[in-house]
Structures are given as structure tokens and as C-alpha cells.
XYZ file of N, CA, C and O in Angstrom:
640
model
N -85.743 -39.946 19.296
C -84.313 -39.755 19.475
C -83.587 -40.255 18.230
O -83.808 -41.331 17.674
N -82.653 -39.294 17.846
C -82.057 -39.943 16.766
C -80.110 -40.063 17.054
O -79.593 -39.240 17.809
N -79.331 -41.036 16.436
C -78.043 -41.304 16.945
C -77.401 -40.800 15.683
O -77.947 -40.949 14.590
N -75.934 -40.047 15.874
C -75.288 -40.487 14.647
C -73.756 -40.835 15.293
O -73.331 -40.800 16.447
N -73.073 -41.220 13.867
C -71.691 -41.628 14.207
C -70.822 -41.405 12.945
O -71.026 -41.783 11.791
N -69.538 -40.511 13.602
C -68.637 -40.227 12.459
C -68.117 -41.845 11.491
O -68.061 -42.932 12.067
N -67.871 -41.712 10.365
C -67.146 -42.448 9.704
C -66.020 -41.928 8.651
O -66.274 -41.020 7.860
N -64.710 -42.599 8.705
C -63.907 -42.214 7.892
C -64.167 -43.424 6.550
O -64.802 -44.475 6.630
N -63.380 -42.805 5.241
C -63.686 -43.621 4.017
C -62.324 -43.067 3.658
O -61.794 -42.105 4.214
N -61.760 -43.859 2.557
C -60.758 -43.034 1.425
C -61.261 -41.620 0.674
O -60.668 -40.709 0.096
N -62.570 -41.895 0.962
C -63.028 -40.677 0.096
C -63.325 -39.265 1.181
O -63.695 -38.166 0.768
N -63.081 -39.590 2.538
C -63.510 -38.180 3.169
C -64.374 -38.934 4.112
O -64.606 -40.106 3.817
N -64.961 -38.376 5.358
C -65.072 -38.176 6.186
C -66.743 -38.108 6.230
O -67.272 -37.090 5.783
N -67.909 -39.604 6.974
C -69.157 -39.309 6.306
C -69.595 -39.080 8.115
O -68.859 -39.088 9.102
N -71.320 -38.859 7.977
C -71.848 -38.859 9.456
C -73.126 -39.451 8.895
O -73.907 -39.082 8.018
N -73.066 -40.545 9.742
C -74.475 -41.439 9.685
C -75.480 -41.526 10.752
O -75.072 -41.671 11.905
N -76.611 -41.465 10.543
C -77.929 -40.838 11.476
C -78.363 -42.628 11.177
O -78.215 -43.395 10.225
N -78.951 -42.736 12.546
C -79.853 -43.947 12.681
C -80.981 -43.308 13.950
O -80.610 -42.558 14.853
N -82.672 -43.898 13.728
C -83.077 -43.938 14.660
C -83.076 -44.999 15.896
O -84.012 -45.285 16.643
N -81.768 -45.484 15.885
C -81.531 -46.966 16.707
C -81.392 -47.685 16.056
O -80.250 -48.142 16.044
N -82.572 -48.394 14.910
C -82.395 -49.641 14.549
C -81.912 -49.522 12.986
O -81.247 -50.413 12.455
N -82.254 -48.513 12.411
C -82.353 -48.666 10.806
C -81.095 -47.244 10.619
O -81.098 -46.333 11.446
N -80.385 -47.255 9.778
C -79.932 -46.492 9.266
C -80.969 -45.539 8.853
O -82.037 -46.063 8.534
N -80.887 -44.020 8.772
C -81.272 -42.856 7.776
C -80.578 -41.874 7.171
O -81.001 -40.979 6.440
N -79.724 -42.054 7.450
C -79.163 -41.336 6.864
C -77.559 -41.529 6.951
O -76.964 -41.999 7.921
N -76.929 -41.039 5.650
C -75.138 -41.332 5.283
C -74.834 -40.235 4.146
O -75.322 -40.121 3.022
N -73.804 -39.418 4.854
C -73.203 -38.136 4.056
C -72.340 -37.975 4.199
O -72.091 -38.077 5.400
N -71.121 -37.613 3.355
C -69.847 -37.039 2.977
C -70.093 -35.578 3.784
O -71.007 -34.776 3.594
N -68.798 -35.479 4.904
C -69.421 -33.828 5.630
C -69.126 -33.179 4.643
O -68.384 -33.475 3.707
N -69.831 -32.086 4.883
C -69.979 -31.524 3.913
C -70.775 -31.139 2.705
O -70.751 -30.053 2.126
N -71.565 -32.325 2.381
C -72.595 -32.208 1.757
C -73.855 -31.721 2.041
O -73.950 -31.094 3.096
N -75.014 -31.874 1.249
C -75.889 -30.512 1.795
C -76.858 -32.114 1.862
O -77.162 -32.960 1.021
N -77.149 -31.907 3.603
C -77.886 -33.035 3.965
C -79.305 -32.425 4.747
O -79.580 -31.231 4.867
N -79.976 -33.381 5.154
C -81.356 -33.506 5.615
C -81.413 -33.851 6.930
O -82.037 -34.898 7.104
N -80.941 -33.295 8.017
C -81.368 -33.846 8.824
C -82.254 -33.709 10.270
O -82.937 -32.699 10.445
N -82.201 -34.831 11.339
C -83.818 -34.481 11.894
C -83.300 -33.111 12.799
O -82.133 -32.732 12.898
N -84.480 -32.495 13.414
C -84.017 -30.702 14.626
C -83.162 -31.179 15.102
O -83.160 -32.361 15.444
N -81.747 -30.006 15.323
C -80.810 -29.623 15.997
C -81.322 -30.439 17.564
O -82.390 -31.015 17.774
N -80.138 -30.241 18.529
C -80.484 -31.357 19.626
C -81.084 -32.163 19.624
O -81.557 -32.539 20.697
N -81.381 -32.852 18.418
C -82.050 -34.381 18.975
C -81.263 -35.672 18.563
O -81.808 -36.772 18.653
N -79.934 -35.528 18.094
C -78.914 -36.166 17.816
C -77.608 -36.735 18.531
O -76.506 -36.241 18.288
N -77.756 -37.677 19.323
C -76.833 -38.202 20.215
C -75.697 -38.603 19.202
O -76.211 -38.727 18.090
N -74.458 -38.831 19.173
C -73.302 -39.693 19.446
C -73.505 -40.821 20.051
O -73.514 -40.832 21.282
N -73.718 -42.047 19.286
C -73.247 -43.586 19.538
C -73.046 -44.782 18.671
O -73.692 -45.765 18.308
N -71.737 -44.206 18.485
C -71.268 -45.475 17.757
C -71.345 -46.782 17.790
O -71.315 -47.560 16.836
N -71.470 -47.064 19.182
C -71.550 -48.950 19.276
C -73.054 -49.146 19.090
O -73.474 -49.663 20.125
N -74.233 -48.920 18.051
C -75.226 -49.260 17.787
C -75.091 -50.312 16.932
O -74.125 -50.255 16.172
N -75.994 -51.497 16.842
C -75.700 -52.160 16.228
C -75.809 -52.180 14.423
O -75.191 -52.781 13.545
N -76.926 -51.196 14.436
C -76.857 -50.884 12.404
C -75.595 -50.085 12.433
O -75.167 -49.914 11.292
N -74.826 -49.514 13.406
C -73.417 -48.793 12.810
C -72.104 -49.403 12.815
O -71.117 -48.968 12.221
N -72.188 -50.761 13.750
C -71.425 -51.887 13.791
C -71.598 -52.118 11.999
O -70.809 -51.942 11.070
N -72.864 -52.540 12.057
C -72.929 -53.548 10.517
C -72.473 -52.736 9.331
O -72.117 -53.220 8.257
N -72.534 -51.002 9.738
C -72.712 -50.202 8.311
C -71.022 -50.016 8.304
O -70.601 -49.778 7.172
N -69.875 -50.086 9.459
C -68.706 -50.190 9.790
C -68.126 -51.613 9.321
O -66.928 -51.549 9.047
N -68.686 -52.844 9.170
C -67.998 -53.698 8.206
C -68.421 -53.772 6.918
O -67.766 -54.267 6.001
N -69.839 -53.142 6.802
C -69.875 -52.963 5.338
C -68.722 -52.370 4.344
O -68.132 -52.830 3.367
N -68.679 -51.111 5.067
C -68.102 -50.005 4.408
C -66.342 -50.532 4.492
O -65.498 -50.268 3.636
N -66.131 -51.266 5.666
C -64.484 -51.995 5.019
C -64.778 -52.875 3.891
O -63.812 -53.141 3.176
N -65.939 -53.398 3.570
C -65.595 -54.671 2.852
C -65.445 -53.614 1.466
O -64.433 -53.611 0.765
N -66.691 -52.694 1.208
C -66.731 -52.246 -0.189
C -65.284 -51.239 -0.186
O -64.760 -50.941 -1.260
N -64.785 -50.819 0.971
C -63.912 -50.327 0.253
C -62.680 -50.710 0.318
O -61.719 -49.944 0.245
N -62.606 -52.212 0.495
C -61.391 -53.397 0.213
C -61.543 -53.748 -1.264
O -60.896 -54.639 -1.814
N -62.673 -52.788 -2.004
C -62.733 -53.468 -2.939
C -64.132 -54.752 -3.472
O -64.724 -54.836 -4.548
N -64.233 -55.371 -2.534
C -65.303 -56.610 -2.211
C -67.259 -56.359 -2.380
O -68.063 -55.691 -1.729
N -67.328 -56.834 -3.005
C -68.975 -56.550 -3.524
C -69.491 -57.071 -1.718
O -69.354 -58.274 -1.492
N -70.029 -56.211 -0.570
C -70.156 -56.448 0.765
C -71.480 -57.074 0.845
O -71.851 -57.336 1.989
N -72.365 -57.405 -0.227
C -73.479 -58.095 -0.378
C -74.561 -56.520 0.749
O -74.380 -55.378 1.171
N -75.671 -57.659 0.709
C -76.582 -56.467 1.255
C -76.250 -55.482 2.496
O -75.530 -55.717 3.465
N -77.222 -53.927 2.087
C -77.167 -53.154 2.781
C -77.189 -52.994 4.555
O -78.378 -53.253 4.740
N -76.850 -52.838 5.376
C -77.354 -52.769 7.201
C -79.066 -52.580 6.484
O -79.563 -52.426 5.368
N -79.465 -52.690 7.727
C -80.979 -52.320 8.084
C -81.024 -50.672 7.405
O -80.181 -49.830 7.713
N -81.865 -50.475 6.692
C -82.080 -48.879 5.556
C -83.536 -48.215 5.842
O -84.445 -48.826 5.280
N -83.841 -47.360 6.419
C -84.945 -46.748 6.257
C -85.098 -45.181 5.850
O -85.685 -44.280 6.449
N -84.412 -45.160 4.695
C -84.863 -43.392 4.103
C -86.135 -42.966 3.806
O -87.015 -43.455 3.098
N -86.067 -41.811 4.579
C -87.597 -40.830 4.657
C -87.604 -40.150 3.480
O -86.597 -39.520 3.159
N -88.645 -40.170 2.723
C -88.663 -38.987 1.555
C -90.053 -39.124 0.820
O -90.593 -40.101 1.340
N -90.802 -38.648 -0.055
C -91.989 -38.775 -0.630
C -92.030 -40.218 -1.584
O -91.136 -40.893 -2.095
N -93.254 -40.314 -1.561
C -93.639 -42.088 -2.365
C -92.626 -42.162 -2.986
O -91.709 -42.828 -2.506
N -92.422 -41.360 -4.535
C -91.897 -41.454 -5.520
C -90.835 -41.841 -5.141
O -90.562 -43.016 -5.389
N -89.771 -40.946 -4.351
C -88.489 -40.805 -3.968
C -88.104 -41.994 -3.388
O -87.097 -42.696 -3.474
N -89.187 -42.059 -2.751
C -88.873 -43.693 -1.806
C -88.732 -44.939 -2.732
O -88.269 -45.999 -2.310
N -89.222 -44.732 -4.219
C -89.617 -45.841 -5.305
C -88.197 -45.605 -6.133
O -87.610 -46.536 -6.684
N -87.857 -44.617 -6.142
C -86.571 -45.080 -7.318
C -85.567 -45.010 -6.224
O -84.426 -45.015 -6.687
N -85.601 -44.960 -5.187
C -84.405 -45.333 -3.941
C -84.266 -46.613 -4.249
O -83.171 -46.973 -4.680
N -85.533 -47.756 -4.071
C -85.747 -48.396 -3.907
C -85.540 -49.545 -5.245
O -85.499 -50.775 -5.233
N -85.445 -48.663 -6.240
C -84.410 -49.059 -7.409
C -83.435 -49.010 -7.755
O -82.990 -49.678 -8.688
N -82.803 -48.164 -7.065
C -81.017 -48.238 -6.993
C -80.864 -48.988 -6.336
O -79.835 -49.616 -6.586
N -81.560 -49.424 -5.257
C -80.873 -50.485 -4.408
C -81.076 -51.938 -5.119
O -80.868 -53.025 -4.580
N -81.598 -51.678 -6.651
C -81.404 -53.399 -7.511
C -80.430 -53.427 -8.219
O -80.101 -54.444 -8.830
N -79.644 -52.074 -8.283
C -78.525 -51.876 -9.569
C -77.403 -53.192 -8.616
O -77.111 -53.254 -7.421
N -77.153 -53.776 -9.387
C -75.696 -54.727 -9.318
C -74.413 -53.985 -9.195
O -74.062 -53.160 -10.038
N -73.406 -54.417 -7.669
C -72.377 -54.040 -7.501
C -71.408 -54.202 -8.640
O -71.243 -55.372 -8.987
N -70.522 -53.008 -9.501
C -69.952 -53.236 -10.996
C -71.127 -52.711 -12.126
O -70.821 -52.769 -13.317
N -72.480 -52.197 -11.732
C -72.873 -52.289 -12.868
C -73.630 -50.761 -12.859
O -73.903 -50.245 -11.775
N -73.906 -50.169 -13.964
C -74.246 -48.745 -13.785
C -75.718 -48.731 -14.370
O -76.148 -49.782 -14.845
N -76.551 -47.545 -14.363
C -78.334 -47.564 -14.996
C -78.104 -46.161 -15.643
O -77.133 -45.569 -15.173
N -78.645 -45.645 -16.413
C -79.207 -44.682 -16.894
C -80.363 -44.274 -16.364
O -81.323 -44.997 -16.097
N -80.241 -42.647 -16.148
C -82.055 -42.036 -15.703
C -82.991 -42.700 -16.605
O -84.025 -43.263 -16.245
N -82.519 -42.588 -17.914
C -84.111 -42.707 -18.304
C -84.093 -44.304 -18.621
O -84.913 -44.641 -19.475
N -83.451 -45.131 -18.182
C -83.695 -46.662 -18.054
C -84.248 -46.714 -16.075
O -84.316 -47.663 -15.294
N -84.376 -46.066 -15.998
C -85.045 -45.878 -14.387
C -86.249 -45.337 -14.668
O -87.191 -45.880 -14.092
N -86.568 -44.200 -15.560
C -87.318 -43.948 -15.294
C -88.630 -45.065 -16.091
O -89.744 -45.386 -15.677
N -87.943 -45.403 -17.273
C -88.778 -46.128 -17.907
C -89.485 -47.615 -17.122
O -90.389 -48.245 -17.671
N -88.880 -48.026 -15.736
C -89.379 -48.649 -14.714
C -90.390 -48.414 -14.131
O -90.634 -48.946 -13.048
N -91.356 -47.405 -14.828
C -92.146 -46.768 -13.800
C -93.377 -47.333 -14.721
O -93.288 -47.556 -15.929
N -94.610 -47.530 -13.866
C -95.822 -47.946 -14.744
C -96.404 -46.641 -15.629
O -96.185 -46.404 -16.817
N -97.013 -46.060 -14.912
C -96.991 -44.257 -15.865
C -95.651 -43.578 -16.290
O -94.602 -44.036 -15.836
N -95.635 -42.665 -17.016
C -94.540 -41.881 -18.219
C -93.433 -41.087 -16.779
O -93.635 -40.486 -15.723
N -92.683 -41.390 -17.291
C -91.894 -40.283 -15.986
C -90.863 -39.907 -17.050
O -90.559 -40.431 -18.122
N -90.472 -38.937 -16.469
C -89.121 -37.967 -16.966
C -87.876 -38.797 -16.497
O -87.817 -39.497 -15.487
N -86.891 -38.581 -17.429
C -85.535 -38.886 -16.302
C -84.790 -37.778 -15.597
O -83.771 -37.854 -14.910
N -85.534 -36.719 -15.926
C -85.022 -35.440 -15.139
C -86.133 -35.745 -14.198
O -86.516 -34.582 -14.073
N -86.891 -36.385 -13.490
C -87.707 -36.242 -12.488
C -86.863 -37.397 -11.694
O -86.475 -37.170 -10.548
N -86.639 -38.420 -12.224
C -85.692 -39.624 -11.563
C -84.480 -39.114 -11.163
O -83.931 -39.571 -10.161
N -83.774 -37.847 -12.089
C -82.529 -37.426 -11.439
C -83.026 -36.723 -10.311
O -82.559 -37.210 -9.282
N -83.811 -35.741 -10.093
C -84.443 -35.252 -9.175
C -84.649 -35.924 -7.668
O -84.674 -35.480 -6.520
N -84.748 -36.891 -8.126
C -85.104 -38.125 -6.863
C -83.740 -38.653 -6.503
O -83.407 -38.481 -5.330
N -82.862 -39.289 -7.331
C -81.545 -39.590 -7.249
C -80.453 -38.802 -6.419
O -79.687 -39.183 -5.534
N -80.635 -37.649 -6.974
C -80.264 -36.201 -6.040
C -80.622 -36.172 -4.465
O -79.866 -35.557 -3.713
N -81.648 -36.760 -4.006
C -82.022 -36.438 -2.601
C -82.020 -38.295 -1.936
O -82.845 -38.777 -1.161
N -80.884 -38.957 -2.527
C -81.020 -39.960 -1.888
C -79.896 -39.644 -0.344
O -78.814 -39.062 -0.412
N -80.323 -40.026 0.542
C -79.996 -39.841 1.941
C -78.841 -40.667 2.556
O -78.244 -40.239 3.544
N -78.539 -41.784 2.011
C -77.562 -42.955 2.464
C -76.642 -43.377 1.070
O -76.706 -44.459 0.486
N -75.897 -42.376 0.764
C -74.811 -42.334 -0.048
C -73.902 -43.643 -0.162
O -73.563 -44.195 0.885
N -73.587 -44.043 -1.111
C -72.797 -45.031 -1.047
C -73.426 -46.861 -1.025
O -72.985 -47.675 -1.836
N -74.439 -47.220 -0.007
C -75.096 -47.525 0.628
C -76.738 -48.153 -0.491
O -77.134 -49.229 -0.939
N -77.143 -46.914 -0.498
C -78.134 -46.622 -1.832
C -77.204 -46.083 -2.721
O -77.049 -44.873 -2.886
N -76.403 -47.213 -3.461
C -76.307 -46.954 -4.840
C -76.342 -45.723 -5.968
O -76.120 -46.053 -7.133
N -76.579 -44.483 -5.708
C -76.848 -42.994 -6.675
C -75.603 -42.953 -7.646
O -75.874 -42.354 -8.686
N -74.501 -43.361 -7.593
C -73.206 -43.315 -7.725
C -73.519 -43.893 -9.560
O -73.163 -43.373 -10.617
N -74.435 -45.336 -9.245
C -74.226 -46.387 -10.153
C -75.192 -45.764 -11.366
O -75.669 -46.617 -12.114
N -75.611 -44.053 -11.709
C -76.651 -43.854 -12.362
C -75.776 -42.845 -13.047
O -75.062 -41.979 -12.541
N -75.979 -43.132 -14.262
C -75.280 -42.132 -15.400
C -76.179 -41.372 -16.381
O -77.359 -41.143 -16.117
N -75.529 -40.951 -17.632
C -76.408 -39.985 -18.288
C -76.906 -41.124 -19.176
O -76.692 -42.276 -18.796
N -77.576 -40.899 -20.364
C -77.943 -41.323 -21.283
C -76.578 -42.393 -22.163
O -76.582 -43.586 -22.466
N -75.488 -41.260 -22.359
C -74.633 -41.497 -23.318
C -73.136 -42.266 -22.428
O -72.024 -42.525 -22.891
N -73.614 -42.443 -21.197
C -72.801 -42.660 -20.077
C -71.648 -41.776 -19.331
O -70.684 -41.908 -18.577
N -72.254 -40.966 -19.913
C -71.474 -39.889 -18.673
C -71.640 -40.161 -17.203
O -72.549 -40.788 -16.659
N -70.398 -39.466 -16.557
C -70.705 -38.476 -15.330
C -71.534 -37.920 -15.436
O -71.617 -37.247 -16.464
N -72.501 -37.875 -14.564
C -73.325 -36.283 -14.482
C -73.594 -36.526 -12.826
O -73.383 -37.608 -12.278
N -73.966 -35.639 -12.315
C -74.427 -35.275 -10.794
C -74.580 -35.961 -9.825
O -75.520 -36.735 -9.645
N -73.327 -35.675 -8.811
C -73.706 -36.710 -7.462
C -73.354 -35.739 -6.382
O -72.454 -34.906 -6.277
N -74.316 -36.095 -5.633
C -74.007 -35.002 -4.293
C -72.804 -34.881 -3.589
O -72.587 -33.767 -3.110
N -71.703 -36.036 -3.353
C -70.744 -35.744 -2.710
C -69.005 -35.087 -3.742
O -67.829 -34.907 -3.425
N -70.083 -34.896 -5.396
C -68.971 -34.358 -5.770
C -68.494 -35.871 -6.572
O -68.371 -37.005 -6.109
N -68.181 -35.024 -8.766
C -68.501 -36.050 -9.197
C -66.778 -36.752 -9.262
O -66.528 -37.759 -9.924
N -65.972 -36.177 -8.641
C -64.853 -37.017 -8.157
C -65.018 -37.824 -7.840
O -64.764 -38.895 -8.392
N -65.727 -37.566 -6.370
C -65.877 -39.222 -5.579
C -66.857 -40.214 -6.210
O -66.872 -41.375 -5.802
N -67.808 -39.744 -7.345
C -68.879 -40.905 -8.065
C -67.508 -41.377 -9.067
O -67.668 -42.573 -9.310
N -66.434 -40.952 -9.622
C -65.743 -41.559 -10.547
C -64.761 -42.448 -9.468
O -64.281 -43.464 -9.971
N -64.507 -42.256 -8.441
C -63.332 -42.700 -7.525
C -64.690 -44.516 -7.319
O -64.391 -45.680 -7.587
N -65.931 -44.019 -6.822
C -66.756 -44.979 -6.476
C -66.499 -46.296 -7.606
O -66.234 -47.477 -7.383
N -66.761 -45.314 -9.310
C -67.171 -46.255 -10.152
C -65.556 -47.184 -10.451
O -65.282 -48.142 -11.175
N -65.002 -46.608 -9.801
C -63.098 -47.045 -10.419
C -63.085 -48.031 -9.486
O -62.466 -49.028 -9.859
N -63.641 -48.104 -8.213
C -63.228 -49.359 -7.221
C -64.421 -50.440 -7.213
O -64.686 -51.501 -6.649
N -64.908 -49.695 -8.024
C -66.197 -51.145 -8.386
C -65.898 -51.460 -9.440
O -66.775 -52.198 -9.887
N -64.651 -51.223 -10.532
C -64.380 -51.917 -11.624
C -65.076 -51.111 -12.561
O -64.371 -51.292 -13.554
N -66.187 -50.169 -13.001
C -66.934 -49.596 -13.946
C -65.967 -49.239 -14.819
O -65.703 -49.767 -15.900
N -65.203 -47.869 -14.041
C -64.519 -47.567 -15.281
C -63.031 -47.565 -14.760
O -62.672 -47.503 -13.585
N -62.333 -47.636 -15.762
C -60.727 -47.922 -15.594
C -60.086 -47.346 -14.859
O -58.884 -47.591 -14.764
């Protein structure tokens, strides 16, 4: 059985999937998401990872570094699961480059294979994707639209 529950943001309107205990998922509607077969998705908000992911999400967007994530369990292949699992070290205020991600890796990786992975992170906002730029520090590609990654990086102080 899986739960979700609407959330509003300044930035639009997200829907978050938990299997009960762990978060899996967090998307801007609208975005092109992953989620588990049609009917198996209840409505219930008073869960307790959507309580916690509901004061998170006031604190970060009061502005306030909300310290760690609710309970997180995104599904996706090894890899994917490994540089998830590196955005979630980037520092609130602070941004990475692909290929300073990718160069984290014990064997050679691409940073077009890390953007690749970055691209299909599942819990927006949450997992960090926002905090990953180009080489030269650009904008470049975020799933909910690179408005809301510049609106993200402006209330975390990044850029002006």
C-alpha cells in the first residue's frame, strides 16, 4: 500500500508518496514523476513522515537551514541510489558541480551520467538536485523547471 498527500510551497503545489514510514517520493504537480500502479495510492495526510516532511518544508521555506531530511527511501538503480545519496551531503547554501560529483566515484564516471541520475531524483527539494550546477556555474536542468531551481538557490542565499 502506498499513501500520498498534497502539499502547497511558494513554488506550486507538490504530491508526496510514502510507503507509511519513509517518504518516496516528492513532486511539483506536474512534473513527469514515477509512480507506484494506479489504485494503490491512498490519501493520508496525518502520517507521521508527512507530519515531519510538513514542518520541514515550513522551516526551509521560512528561509531556515531545517537540518535533516524526514525518514527518505528512494527506489532507483545502485548508481542512482549513490549520487542521491550524495546530494544529500551538499550543505544547505552551498552548490556541487556534475563533474565534482562525478569525480566522487571510485571508477571514471561521466558528469553527463551523474546528470542523468540527478534528473531522476524522486524527492525534490528534500534530496537536494537543485544544489547541482554546470561546470562554469550555471543553471542547467531541474525537473520542476529551472525557475523554481533559481527561486530554490535565491532562498538558500546562493545566488542574489
Amino acid at each position: 500500500m502506498w499513501y500520498s498527500m498534497d502539499c502547497s510551497s511558494p513554488l506550486g503545489d507538490l504530491l508526496a508518496v510514502s510507503d507509511g514510514t519513509f517518504l518516496t517520493g516528492l513532486w511539483f504537480k506536474g512534473q513527469k514523476k514515477k509512480l507506484p500502479p494506479p489504485g494503490e495510492i491512498v490519501s493520508r495526510a496525518g502520517l507521521p513522515v508527512f507530519q515531519k516532511l510538513e514542518r520541514w518544508m515550513e522551516d526551509y521555506f521560512c528561509g531556515k537551514d531545517p537540518g535533516p531530511i524526514p525518514p527518505a527511501a528512494p527506489s532507483g538503480s545502485a548508481f542512482q541510489e549513490a549520487v542521491w545519496a550524495l546530494l544529500q551531503e551538499i550543505p544547505y547554501g552551498h552548490t556541487v558541480t556534475y563533474g565534482a560529483l562525478a569525480a566522487r566515484f571510485d571508477r571514471p564516471m561521466s558528469a553527463q551520467a551523474v546528470g542523468g541520475a540527478v534528473g531522476r531524483n524522486p524527492i525534490s527539494i528534500l534530496i537536494p538536485c537543485h544544489r547541482v550546477v554546470g561546470a562554469d556555474g550555471a543553471l542547467t536542468g531541474y525537473a520542476g523547471g529551472l525557475w523554481r531551481k533559481e527561486a530554490l538557490l535565491k532562498l538558500e542565499g546562493i545566488l542574489a
